[in-house]
Coordinates of C-alpha atoms in Angstrom, one line a residue:
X1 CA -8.1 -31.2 53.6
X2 CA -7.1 -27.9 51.7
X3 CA -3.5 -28.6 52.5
X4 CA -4.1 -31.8 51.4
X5 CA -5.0 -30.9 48.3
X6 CA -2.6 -28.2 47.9
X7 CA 0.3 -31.0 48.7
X8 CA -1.3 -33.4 45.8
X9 CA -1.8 -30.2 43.4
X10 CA 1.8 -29.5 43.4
X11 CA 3.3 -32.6 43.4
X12 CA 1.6 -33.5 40.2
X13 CA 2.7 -30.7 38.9
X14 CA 6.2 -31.0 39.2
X15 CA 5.9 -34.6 38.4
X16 CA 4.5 -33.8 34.6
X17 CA 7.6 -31.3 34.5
X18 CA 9.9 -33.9 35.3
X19 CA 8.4 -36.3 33.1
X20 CA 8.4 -34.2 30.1
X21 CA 12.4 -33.4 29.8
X22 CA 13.4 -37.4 29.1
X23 CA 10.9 -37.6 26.6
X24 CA 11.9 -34.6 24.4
X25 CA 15.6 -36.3 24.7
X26 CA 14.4 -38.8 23.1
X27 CA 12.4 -37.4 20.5
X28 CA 15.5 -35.3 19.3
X29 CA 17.6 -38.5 19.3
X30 CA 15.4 -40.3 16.8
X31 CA 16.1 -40.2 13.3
X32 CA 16.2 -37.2 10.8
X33 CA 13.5 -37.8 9.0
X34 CA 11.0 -37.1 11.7
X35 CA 10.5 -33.9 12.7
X36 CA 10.6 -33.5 16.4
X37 CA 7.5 -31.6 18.1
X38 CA 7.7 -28.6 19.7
X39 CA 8.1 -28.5 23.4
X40 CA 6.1 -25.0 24.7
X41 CA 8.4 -23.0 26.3
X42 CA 7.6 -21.3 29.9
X43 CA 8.7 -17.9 29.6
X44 CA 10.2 -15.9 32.6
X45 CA 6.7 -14.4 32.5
X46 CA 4.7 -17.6 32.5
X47 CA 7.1 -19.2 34.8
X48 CA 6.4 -16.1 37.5
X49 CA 2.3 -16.5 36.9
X50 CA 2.9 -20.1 37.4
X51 CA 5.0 -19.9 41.0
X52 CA 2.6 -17.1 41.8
X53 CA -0.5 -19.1 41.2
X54 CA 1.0 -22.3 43.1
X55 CA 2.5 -20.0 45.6
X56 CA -1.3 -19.0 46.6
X57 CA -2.7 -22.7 46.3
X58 CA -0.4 -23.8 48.7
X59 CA -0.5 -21.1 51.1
X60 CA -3.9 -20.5 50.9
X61 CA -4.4 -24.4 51.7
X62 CA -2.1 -24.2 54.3
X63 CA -4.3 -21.2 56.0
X64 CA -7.7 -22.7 55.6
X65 CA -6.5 -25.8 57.4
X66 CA -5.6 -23.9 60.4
X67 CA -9.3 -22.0 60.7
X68 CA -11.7 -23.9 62.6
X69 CA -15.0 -25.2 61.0
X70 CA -17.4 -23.0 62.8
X71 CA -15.4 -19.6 60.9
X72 CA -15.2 -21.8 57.7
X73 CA -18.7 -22.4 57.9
X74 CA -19.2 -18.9 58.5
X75 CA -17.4 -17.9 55.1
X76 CA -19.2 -20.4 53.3
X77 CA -22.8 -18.9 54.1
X78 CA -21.9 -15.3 53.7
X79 CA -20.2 -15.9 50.6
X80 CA -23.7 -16.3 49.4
X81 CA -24.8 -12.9 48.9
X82 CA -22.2 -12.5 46.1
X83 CA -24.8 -14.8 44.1
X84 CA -27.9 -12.5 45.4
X85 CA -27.4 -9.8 42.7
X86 CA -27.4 -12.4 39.9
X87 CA -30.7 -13.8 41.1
X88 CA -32.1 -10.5 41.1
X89 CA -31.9 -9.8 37.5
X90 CA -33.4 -13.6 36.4
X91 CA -37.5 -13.8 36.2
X92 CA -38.7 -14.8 39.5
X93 CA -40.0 -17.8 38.5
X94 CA -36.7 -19.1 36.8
X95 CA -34.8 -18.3 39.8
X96 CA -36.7 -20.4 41.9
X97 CA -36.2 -23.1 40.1
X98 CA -32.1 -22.6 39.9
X99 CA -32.5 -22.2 43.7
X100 CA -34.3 -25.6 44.3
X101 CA -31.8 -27.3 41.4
X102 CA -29.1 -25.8 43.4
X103 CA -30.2 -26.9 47.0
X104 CA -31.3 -30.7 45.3
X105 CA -27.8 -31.0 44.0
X106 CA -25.7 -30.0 46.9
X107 CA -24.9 -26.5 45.8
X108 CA -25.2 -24.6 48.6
X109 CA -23.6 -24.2 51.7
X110 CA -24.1 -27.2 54.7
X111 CA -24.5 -25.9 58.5
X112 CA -22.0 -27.6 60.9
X113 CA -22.5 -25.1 63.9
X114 CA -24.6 -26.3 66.5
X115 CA -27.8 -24.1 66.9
X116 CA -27.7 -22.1 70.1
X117 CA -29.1 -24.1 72.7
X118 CA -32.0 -21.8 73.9
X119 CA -33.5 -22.4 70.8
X120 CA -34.1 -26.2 71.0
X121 CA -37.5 -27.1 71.8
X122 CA -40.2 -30.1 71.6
X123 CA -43.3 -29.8 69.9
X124 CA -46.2 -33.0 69.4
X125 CA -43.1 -34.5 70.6
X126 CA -40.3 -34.1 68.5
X127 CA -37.6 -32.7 68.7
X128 CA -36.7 -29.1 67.3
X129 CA -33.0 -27.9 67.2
X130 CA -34.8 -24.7 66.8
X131 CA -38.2 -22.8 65.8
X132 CA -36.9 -21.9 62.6
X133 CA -38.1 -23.6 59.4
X134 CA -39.1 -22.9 55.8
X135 CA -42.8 -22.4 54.8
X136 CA -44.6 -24.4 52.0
X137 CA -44.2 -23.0 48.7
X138 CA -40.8 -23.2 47.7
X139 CA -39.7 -26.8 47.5
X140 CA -43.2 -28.0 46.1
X141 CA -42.2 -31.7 45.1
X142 CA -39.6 -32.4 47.9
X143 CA -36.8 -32.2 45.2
X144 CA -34.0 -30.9 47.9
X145 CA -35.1 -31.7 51.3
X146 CA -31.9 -32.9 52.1
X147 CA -30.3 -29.5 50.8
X148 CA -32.8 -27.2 52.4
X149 CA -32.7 -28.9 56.2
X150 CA -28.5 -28.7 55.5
X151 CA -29.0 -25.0 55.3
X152 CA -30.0 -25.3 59.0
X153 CA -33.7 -25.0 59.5
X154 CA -35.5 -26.4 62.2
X155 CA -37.9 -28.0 60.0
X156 CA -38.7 -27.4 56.2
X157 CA -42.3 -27.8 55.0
X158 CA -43.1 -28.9 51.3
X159 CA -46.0 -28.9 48.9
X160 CA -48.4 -28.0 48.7
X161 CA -49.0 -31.5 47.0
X162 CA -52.0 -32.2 44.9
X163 CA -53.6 -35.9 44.0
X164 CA -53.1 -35.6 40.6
X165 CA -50.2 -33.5 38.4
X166 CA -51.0 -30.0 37.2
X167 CA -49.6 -27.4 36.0
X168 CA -51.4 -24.5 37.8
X169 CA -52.2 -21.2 36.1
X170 CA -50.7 -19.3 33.5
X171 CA -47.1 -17.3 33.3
X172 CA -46.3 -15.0 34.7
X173 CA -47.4 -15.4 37.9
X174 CA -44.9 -14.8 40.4
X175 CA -44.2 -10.7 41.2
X176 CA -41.2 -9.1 42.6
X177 CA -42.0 -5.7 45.1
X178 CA -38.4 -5.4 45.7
X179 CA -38.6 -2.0 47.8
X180 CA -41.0 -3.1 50.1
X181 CA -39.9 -6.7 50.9
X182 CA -42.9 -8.6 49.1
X183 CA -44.0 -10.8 46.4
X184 CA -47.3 -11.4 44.8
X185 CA -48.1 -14.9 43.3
X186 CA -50.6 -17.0 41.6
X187 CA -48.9 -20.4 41.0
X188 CA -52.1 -22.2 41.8
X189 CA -50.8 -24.8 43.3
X190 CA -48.2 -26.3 40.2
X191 CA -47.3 -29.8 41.5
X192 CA -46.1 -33.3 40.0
X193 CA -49.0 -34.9 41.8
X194 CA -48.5 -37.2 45.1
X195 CA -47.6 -40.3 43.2
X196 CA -44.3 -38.1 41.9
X197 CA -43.5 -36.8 45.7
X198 CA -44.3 -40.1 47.5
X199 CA -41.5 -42.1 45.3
X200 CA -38.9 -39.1 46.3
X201 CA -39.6 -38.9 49.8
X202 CA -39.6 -43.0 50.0
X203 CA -35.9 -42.8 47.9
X204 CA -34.6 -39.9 50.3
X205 CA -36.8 -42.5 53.3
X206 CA -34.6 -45.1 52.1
X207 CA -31.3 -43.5 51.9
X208 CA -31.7 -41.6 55.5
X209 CA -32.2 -45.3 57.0
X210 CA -29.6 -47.4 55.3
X211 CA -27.0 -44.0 56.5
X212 CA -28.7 -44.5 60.9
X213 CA -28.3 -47.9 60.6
X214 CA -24.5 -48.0 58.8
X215 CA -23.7 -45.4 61.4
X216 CA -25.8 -47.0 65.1
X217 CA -22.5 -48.5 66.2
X218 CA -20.6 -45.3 66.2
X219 CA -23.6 -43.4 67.7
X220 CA -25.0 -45.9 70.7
X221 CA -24.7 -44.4 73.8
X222 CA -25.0 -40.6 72.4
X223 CA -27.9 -38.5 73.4
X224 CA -31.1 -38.6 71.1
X225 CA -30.7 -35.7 68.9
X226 CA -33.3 -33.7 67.1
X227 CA -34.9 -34.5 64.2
X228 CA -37.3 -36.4 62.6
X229 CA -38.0 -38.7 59.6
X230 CA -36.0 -36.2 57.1
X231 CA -33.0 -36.7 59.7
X232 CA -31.2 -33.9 61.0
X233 CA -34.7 -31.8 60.7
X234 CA -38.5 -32.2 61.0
X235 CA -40.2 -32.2 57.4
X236 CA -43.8 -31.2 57.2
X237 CA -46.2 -32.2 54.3
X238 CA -48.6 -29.7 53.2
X239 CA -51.5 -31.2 51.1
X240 CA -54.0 -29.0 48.7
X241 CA -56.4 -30.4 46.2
X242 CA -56.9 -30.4 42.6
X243 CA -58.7 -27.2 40.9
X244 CA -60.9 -29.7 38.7
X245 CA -61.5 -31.7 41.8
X246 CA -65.8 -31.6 43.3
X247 CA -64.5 -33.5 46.2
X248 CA -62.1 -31.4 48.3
X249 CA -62.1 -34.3 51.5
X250 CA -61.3 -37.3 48.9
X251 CA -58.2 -35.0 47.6
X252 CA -56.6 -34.7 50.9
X253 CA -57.6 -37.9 52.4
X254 CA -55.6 -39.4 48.9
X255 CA -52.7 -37.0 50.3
X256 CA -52.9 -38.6 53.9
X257 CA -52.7 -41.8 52.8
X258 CA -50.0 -41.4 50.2
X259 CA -47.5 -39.5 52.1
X260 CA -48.3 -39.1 55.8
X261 CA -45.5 -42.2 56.4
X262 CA -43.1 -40.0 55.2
X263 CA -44.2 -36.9 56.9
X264 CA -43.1 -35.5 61.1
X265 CA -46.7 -33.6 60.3
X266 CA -49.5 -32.9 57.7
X267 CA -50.9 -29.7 56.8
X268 CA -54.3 -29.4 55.1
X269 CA -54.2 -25.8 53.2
X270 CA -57.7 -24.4 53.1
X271 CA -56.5 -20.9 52.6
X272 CA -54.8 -20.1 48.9
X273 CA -56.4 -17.4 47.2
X274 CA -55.3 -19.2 44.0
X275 CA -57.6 -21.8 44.1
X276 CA -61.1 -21.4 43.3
X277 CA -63.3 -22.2 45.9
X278 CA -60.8 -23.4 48.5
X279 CA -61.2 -20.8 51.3
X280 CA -64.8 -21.4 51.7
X281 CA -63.6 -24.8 53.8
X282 CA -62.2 -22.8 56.1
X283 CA -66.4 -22.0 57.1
X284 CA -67.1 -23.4 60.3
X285 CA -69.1 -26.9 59.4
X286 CA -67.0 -27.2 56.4
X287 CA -64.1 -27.4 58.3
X288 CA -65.2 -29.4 60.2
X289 CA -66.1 -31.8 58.4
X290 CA -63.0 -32.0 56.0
X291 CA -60.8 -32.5 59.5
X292 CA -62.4 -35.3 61.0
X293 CA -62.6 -37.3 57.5
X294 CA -59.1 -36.4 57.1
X295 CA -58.7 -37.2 61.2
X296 CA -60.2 -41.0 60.5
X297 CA -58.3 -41.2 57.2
X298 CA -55.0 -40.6 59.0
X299 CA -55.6 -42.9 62.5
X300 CA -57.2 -45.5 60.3
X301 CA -53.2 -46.4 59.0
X302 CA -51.0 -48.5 60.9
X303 CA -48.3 -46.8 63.2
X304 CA -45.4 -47.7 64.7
X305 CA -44.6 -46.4 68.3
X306 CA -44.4 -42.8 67.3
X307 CA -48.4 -42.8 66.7
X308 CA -49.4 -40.4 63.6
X309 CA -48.1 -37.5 62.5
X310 CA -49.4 -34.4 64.1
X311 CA -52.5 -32.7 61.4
X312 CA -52.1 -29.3 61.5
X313 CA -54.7 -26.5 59.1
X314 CA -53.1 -23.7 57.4
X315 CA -55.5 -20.4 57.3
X316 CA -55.8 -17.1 55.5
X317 CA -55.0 -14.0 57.3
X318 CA -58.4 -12.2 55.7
X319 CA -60.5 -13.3 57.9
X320 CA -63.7 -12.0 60.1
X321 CA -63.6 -12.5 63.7
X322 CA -66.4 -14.9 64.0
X323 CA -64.2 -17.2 61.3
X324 CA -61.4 -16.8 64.0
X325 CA -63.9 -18.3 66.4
X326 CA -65.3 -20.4 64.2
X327 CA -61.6 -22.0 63.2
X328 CA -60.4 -21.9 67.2
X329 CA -64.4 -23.7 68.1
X330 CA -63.5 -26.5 65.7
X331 CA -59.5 -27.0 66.5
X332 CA -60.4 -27.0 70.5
X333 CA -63.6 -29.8 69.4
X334 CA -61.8 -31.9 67.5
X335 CA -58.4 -32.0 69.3
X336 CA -56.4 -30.3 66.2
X337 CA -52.6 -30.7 66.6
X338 CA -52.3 -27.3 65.1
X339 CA -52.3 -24.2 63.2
X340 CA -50.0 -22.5 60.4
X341 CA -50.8 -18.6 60.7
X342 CA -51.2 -17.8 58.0
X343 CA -50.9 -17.5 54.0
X344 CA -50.7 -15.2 51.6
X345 CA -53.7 -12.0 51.6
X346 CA -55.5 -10.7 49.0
X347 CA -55.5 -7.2 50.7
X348 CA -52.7 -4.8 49.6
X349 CA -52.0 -2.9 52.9
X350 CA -49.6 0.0 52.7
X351 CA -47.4 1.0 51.5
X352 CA -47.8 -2.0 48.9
X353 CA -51.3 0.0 47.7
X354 CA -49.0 2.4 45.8
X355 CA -46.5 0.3 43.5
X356 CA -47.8 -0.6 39.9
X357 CA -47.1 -4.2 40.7
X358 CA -50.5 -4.2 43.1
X359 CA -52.9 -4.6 40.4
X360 CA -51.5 -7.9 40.0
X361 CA -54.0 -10.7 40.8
X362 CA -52.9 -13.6 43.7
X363 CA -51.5 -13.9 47.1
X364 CA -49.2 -11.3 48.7
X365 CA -45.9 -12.1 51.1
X366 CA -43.4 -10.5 52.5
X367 CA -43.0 -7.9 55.3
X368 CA -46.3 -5.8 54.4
X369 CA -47.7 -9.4 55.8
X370 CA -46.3 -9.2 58.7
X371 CA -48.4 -6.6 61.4
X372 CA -51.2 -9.0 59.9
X373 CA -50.7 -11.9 60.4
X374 CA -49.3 -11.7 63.6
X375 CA -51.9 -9.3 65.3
X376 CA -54.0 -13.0 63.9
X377 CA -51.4 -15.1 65.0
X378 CA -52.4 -13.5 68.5
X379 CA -56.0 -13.5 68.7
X380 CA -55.8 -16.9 67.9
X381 CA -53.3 -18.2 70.5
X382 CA -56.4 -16.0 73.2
X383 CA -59.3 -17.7 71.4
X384 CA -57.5 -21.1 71.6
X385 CA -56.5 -20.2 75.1
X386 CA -52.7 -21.4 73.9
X387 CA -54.1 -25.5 73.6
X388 CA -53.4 -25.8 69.8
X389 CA -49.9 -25.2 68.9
X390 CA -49.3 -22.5 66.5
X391 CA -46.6 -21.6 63.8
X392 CA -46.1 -18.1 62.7
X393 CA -45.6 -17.6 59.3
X394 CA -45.8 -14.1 57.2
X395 CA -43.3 -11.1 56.9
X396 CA -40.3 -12.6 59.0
X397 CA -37.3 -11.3 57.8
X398 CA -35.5 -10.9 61.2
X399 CA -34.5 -12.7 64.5
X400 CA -36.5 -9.6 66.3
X401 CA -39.7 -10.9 63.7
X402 CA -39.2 -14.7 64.6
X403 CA -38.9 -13.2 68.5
X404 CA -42.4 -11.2 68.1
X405 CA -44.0 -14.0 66.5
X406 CA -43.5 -16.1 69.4
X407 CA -44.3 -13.6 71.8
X408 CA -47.7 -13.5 69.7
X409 CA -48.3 -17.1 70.7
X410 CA -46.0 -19.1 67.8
X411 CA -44.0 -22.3 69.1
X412 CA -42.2 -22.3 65.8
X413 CA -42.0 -20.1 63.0
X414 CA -41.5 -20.2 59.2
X415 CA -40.1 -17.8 56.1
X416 CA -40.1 -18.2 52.9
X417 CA -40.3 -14.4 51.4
X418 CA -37.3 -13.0 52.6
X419 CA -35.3 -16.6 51.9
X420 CA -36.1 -15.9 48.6
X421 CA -34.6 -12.6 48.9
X422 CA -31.9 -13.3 51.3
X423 CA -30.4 -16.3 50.5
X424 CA -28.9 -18.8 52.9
X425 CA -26.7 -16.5 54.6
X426 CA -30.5 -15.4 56.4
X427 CA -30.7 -18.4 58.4
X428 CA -27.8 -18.3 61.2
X429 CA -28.3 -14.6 60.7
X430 CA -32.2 -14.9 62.1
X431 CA -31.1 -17.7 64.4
X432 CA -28.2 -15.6 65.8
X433 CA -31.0 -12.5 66.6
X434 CA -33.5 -14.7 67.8
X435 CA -30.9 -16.3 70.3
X436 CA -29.9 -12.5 71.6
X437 CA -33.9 -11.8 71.9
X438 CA -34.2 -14.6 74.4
X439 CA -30.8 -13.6 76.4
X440 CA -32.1 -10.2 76.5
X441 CA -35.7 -10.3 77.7
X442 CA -34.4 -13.5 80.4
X443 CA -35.7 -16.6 78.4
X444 CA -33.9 -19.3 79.0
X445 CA -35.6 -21.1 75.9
X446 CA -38.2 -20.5 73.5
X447 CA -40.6 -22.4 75.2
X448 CA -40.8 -19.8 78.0
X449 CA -41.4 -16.8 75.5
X450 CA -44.3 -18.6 73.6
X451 CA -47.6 -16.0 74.3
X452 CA -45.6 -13.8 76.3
X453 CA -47.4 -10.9 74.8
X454 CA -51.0 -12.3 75.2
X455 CA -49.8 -13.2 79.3
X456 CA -49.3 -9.7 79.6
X457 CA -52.4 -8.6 77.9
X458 CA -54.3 -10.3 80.3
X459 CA -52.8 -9.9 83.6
X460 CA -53.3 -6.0 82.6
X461 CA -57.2 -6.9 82.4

């Protein structure tokens, strides 16, 4: 294609050269009392840049055509961290946004390497081309699905999505700790509301099924590849509730209904520290009471041969060990599809405790999360005796942190932290590492390390 275009480039060019000789002949021919326009000159100098330039166009074209996609690819995604430093000196907040503008509109580099192959797996039964997705947070209103999945995630989870538009609480409220890898936040759960998100996802619903069916000719026959009802990826929908609202249960069961035919799963989040109130439902008899309403809200729709999508309950990483059991009691009792371990803490663990930034009020990410939420992560996948699939999220900024979350007892794992600081060129990087992990220890898959830490644990005892 780049020679293509290389061909076409010059070729115009020499064609508005030739064209313009005849026409100043003419103009001088005319009569005397018009005064003939000046026809820019090249200089030798100008003439030189010009070959030069052309020169570099063509053979550069000619070059990229012989590199295979794979290495193209390659360039494409590392060429990202050029961009990294500029991001770094915009207010968090407005950087986020040009990131999600960037991945809505196509900006940002598309994955054409297939995933390794030991990191395909099936979970609730779909199909993951691997564990690797991107937590709720950043893409609150499903504004670049499409983009985000393109960057190669597994899966990309959005929301969290409230019944009703608001705006969340006041800027600033989003904190860079650059030196240790973290952010603190108190968005408070900004969204456009469900009604908003529901008419994007059914647009993007539409598209994705007009493209299948144009394209079911070329593809009968083929293997089913992964993916879900976003496509090439699984897309998760993570629901929260208003901060006005005196009925938590009514706000997600509005959220089930709404969205939950466009979603591979549903999350309720019962843990933001941002929301007044909302981490007392992760007590034990609230909780339970929220998931079954939710549970009956959710099987009471009609499905298609695929059944519902998988409920899942995202928790806080503050918690006391009888909430643990108190959480694992009520996902074994009422057959929970899952858990997402875990949000944001309050705490401000070291060496966090130290930088000025601390005092700040709301959630904090990043790698002082990580230790955490995965020595959670782990005490969970014992007390749930490795029944309720779990995904890891908090502090991964590596393929050997994606690899110890799944040796904690994760089937599938998220970042969003690091992303923000990493850029795209993070993903095939972590996906690479977490490939070499498997090799390494002798998995053949990712479903074979899942809990290999907690087997251990107990086959010591």
């Amino acid at each position: 294609m780049a020679a293509r275009a290389s061909r076409k480039l010059l070729r115009d060019f020499l064609f508005r050269r030739a064209c313009t000789a005849p026409i100043a002949s003419a103009r001088h021919c005319s009569s005397a009392a018009e005064t003939a326009p000046k026809i820019p000159h090249f200089s030798k100098k100008g003439r030189l840049l010009t070959g030069t330039f052309l020169g570099l166009v063509i053979g550069g074209g000619a070059y990229v055509s012989t590199v295979d996609e794979a290495t193209f690819c390659g360039w494409l995604f590392a060429a990202t961290k050029l961009v990294n430093p500029f991001f770094a000196l915009l207010d968090p907040e407005v950087a986020h946004r040009l990131g999600v503008s960037a991945a809505a509109r196509g900006w940002v580099p598309r994955e054409k390497r297939p995933d390794p192959s030991n990191l395909g797996l099936e979970v609730w039964g779909r199909k993951f081309s691997n564990p690797v997705g991107l937590a709720a947070g950043f893409d609150k209103n499903a504004e670049a699905v499409d983009g985000l999945l393109g960057l190669g995630f597994g899966f990309v989870e959005i929301g969290s999505v409230t019944p009703v538009p608001q705006e969340g609480n006041p800027k600033p409220r989003i904190f860079r700790l650059r030196e240790e890898g973290a952010i603190i936040n108190r968005c408070g759960f900004n969204s456009e509301g469900i009604v908003a998100v529901a008419k994007r996802l059914g647009a993007q619903h539409g598209k994705r099924k007009l493209d299948e069916t144009t394209s079911t000719s070329s593809s009968s026959g083929e293997e089913v590849k992964p993916g879900g009802k976003a496509g090439p990826g699984i897309l998760g929908v993570n629901l929260g509730k208003n901060k006005t609202s005196e009925d938590a249960s009514s706000d997600y069961v509005q959220g089930v209904h709404t969205l939950s035919q466009y979603a591979d799963y549903l999350v309720i989040n019962v843990s933001s520290p941002n929301t007044p109130g909302l981490r007392m439902l992760q007590g034990r008899k609230q909780l339970k009471d929220l998931v079954k309403r939710v549970q009956a809200a959710r099987d009471e729709m009609q499905w298609g041969e695929e059944g519902p999508p998988p409920l899942l309950v995202k928790i806080a990483p503050d918690l006391s060990k009888e909430d643990l059991e108190d959480i694992a009691a009520v996902a074994l009792a009422l057959r929970l599809d899952g858990l997402v371990i875990s949000n944001t803490t309050v705490s401000r663990p070291d060496p966090v405790s130290t930088n000025p930034v601390a005092s700040e009020a709301g959630g904090l990410s990043g790698k002082p999360l990580f230790n955490i939420s995965t020595s959670l992560l782990k005490d969970m996948y014992n007390l749930t005796r490795g029944k309720v699939p779990l995904i890891g999220c908090g502090g991964i900024s590596s393929g050997e942190d994606a690899y110890k979350k799944i040796r904690a007892g994760a089937s599938l794992v998220q970042l969003y932290t690091a992303f923000a600081y990493g850029g795209p060129a993070l993903i095939p990087q972590i996906k690479a590492e977490l490939s070499e992990c498997l090799e390494r220890d002798g998995f053949k898959s990712v479903s074979e390390a899942v809990g290999a830490d907690c087997r251990v644990a107990t086959a010591k005892v």
